[in-house]
Structure formats: C-alpha cells, structure tokens
Coordinates of C-alpha atoms in Angstrom, one line a residue:
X1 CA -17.0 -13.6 -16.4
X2 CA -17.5 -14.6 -13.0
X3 CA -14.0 -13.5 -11.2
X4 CA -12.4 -13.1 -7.6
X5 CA -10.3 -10.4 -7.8
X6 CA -7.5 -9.9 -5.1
X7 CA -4.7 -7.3 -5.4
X8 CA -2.7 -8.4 -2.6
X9 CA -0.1 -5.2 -3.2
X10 CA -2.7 -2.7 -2.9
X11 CA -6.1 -4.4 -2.1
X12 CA -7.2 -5.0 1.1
X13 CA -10.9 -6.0 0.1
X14 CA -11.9 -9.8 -1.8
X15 CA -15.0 -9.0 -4.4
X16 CA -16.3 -11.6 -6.5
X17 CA -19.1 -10.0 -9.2
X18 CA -19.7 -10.3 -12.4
X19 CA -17.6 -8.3 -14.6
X20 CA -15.8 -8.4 -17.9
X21 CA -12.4 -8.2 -16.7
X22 CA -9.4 -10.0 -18.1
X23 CA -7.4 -10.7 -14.7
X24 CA -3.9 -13.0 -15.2
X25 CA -2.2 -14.7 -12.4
X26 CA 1.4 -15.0 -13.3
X27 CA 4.7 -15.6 -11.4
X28 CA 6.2 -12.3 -11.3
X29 CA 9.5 -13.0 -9.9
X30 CA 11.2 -9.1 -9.8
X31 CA 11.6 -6.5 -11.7
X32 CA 14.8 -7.8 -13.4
X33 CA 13.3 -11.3 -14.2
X34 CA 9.6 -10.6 -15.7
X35 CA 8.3 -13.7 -16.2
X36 CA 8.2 -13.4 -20.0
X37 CA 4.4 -14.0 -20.9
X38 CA 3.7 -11.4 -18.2
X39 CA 6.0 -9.1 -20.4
X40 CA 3.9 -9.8 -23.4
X41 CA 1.2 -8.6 -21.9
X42 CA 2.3 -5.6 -20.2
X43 CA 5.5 -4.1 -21.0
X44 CA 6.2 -2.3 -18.6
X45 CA 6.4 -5.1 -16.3
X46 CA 4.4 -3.5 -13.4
X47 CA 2.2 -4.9 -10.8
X48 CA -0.9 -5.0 -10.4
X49 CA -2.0 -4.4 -14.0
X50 CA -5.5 -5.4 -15.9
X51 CA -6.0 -5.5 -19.1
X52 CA -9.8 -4.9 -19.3
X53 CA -11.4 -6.2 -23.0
X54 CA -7.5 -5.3 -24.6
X55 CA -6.8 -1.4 -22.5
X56 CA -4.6 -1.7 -20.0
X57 CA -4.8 0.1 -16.6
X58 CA -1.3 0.3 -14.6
X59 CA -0.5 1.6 -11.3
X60 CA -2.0 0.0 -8.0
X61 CA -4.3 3.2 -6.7
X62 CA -5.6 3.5 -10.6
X63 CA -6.4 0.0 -10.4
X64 CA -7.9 0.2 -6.9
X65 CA -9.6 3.0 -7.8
X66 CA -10.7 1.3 -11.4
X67 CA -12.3 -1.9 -9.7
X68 CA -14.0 0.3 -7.3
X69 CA -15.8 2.3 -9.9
X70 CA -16.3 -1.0 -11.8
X71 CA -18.4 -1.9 -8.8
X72 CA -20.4 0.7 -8.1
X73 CA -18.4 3.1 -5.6
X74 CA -18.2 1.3 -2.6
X75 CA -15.2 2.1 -1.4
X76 CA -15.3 5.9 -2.5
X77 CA -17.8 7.4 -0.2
X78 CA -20.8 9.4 -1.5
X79 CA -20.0 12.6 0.5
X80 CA -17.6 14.9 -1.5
X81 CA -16.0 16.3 1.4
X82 CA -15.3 12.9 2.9
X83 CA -14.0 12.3 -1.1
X84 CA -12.0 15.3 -0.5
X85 CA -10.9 14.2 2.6
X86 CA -9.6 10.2 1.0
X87 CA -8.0 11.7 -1.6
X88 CA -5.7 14.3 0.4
X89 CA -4.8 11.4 2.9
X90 CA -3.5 9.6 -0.4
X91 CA -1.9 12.6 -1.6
X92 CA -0.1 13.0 1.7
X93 CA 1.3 9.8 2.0
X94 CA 2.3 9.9 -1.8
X95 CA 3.9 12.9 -1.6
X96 CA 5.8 12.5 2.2
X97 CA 5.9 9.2 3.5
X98 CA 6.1 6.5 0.7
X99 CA 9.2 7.9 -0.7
X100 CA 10.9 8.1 3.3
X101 CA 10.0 4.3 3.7
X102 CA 11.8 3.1 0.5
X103 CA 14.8 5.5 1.2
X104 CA 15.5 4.4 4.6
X105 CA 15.2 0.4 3.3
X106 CA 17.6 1.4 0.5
X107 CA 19.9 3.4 2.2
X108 CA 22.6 1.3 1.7
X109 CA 25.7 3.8 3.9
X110 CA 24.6 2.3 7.4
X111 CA 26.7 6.1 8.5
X112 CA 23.5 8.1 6.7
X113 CA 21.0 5.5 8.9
X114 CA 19.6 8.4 11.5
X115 CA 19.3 11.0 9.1
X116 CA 16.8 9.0 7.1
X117 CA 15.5 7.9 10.0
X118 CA 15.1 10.4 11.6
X119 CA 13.3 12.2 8.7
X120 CA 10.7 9.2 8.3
X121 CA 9.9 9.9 11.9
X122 CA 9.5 13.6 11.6
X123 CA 7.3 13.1 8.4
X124 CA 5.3 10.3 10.4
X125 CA 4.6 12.1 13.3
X126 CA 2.7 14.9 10.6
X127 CA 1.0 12.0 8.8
X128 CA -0.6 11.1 11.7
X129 CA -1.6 14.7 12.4
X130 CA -2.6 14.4 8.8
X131 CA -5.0 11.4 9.1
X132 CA -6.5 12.4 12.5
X133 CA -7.6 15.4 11.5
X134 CA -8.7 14.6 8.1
X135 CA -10.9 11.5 9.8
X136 CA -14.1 12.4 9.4
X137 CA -15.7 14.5 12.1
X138 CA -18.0 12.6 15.0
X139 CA -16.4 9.4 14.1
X140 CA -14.0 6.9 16.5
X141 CA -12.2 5.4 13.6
X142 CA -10.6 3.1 13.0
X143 CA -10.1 4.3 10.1
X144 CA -10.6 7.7 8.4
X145 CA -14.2 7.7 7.7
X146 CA -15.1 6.0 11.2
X147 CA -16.2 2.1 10.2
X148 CA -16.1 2.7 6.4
X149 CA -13.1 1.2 5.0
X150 CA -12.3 3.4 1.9
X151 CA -9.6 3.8 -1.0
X152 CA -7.6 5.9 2.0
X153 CA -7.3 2.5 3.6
X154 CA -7.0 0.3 0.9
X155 CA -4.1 2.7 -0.9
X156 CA -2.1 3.2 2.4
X157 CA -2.6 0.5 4.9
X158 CA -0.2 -2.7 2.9
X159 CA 2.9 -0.5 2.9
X160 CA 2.8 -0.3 6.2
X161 CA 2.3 -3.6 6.4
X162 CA 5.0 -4.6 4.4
X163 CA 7.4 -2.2 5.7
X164 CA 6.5 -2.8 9.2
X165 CA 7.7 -6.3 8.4
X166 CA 10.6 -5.4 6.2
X167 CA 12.3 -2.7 7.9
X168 CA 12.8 -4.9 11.3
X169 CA 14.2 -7.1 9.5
X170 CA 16.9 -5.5 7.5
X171 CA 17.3 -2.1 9.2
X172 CA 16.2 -3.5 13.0
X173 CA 13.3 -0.7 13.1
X174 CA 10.1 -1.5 14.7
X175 CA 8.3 1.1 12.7
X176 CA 4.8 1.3 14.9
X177 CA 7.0 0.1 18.6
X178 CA 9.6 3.4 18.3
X179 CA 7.1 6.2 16.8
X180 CA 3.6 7.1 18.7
X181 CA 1.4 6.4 15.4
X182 CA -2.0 5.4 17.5
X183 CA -4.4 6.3 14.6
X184 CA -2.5 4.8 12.3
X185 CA -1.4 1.8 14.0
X186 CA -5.8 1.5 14.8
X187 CA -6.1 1.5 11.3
X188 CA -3.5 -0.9 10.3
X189 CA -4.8 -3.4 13.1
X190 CA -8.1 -2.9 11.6
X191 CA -7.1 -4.1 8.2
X192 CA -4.9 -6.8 9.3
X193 CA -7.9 -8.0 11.3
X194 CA -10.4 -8.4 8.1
X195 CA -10.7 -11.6 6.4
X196 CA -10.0 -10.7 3.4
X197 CA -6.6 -9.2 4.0
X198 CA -6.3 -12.4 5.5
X199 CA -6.4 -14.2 3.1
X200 CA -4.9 -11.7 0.4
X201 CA -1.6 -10.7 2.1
X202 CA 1.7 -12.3 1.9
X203 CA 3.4 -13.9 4.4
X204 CA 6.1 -11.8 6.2
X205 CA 8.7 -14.1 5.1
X206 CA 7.6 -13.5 1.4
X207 CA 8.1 -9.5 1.7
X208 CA 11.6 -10.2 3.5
X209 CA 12.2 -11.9 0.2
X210 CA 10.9 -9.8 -2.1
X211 CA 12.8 -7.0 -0.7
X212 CA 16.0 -8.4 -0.5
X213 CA 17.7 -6.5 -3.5
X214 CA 16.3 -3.5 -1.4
X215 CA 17.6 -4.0 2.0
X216 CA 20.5 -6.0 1.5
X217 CA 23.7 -4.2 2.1

C-alpha cells in the first residue's frame, strides 16, 4: 500500500513509499473523549499509534523510530558514535526537560509560577550545553549532526514548538525570547523552515486548544 505518512506530533519529515502499513486518520478529540472507533483500535487511546498487519506500536519516538527502520535508516545515522550521540540528546530531554515544560503549563498555583520556572530555565540552559556539545564534531549545525536531520530532531524539535506557542499564551512566557537557547533555537528554525513540517504541523491556534485543559487555570 502506497501511503503518505505524517505524524504531526512527533514527525517532522513527509515520506511516501511503499509499505505495508495500516495508518488511520481519525478525529481524536482528547484524552477524555476518544473518538470511539479510535478506541477500538487502540485502547489505550494514545497518539500516534500504527497498527502494522494487526501489532500495534505505541509511543511517538517508537513510532518514529519504527517508520525510520521501515525505511531503511535514514534518519538514524550510520556512525554509532553519532547513534550514540542522537540517542543521549533524546535521553536528556526525556529525562530533564519534557517533564519541566508540562509542569510549568500545569502549574495551576500562579504563587509556585518562578519556582517552576525557574527550574525549566536552569535545566534549559544544561540542555543546550547538552546538545552543543553532543553535535557532532567539525560540523555548524543546525542541528546535531551538522545538515543531517535525525531522530534527535525529529523526537525533540515539535515540543518546542508547541510549547513555544502554548506557554505564551497561557503562562505569558516567551520560551526562546527570555532564555539564551541559540543552538537550540538554530535547530528549531531549521525544522520550522522544512516543507514538510510545513505542511505537517498544526496551527498555533490548534495547540492553544488542545492545551486548554492544561493551562487553563
């Protein structure tokens, strides 16, 4: 089956090849109204999922990472120090900043504001230690393996995006304007300028939305 995959949540690259993958577009409205074939077909409610001839695979950097091997490998370099180097990015901002960006959205005691805050910024300024010096050596970036977009990217770069967007509106925080994040912010510019994010991403006004139960107070 011919099919244009696009993960807008974790995706930042359109591939169209021929593979036997069973992709649904549904209306997923939240996570307390599933639309309810979606729920037939994945339980757990989760997005992105695929449910490749009947096994499912969950989790956005699994499926990523599952498409990516599907097709070959290009976004997972050959090099297994620059492998190495992809997957401790991920691990970082899994393990340090994901977490600070959904706890300052969902802080919901405006008096508790700057310590979460402030701890986002602390953990941002060593994420962007993190990825400079894990970029891969003799390279200018943008991004972490010099022009080679890569699973670091393609896991990382959309929260930013969406946060960027969703934590000026509902916590007044311009994310990349208040905290000196140039690698980072040369990366995100970088995706943002590719087509197919383009054409992939959601509107701002659809992540102010979608977060709503989050940042609302």
């Amino acid at each position: 089956v011919c099919v244009c995959v696009c993960v807008c949540v974790c995706v930042c690259v359109c591939v169209c090849v021929c593979v036997c993958v069973c992709v649904y577009f549904l209306p997923v409205l939240s996570h307390k109204h599933t639309h309810a074939r979606y729920e037939n077909i994945n339980p757990l409610g989760t997005v992105p999922f695929l449910s490749v001839q009947g096994s499912p695979v969950f989790e956005s950097l699994i499926v990523a990472q599952y498409i990516d091997d599907s097709l070959g490998g290009g976004l997972t370099p050959a090099d297994a120090m620059d492998r190495a180097r992809v997957r401790f990015v991920i691990a970082q901002f899994d393990d340090y900043i994901r977490g600070d960006l959904y706890k300052v959205l969902m802080n919901k005691n405006p008096a508790d504001d700057e310590k979460v805050y402030n701890e986002l910024k602390s953990d941002l300024a060593a994420f962007e230690q993190v990825y400079t010096r894990s970029s891969k050596p003799g390279t200018a970036g943008p991004y972490l393996l010099g022009t080679q977009l890569s699973l670091a990217e393609i896991s990382i770069m959309p929260f930013f995006e969406r946060f960027d967007t969703t934590l000026k509106a509902y916590r007044n925080i311009d994310l990349f304007g208040e905290n000196s994040l140039p690698r980072l912010q040369a990366a995100l510019t970088a995706v943002r300028a590719r087509p197919a994010f383009q054409q992939t991403t959601a509107t701002p006004e659809f992540f102010v939305d979608a977060y709503r139960s989050y940042g609302s107070r």
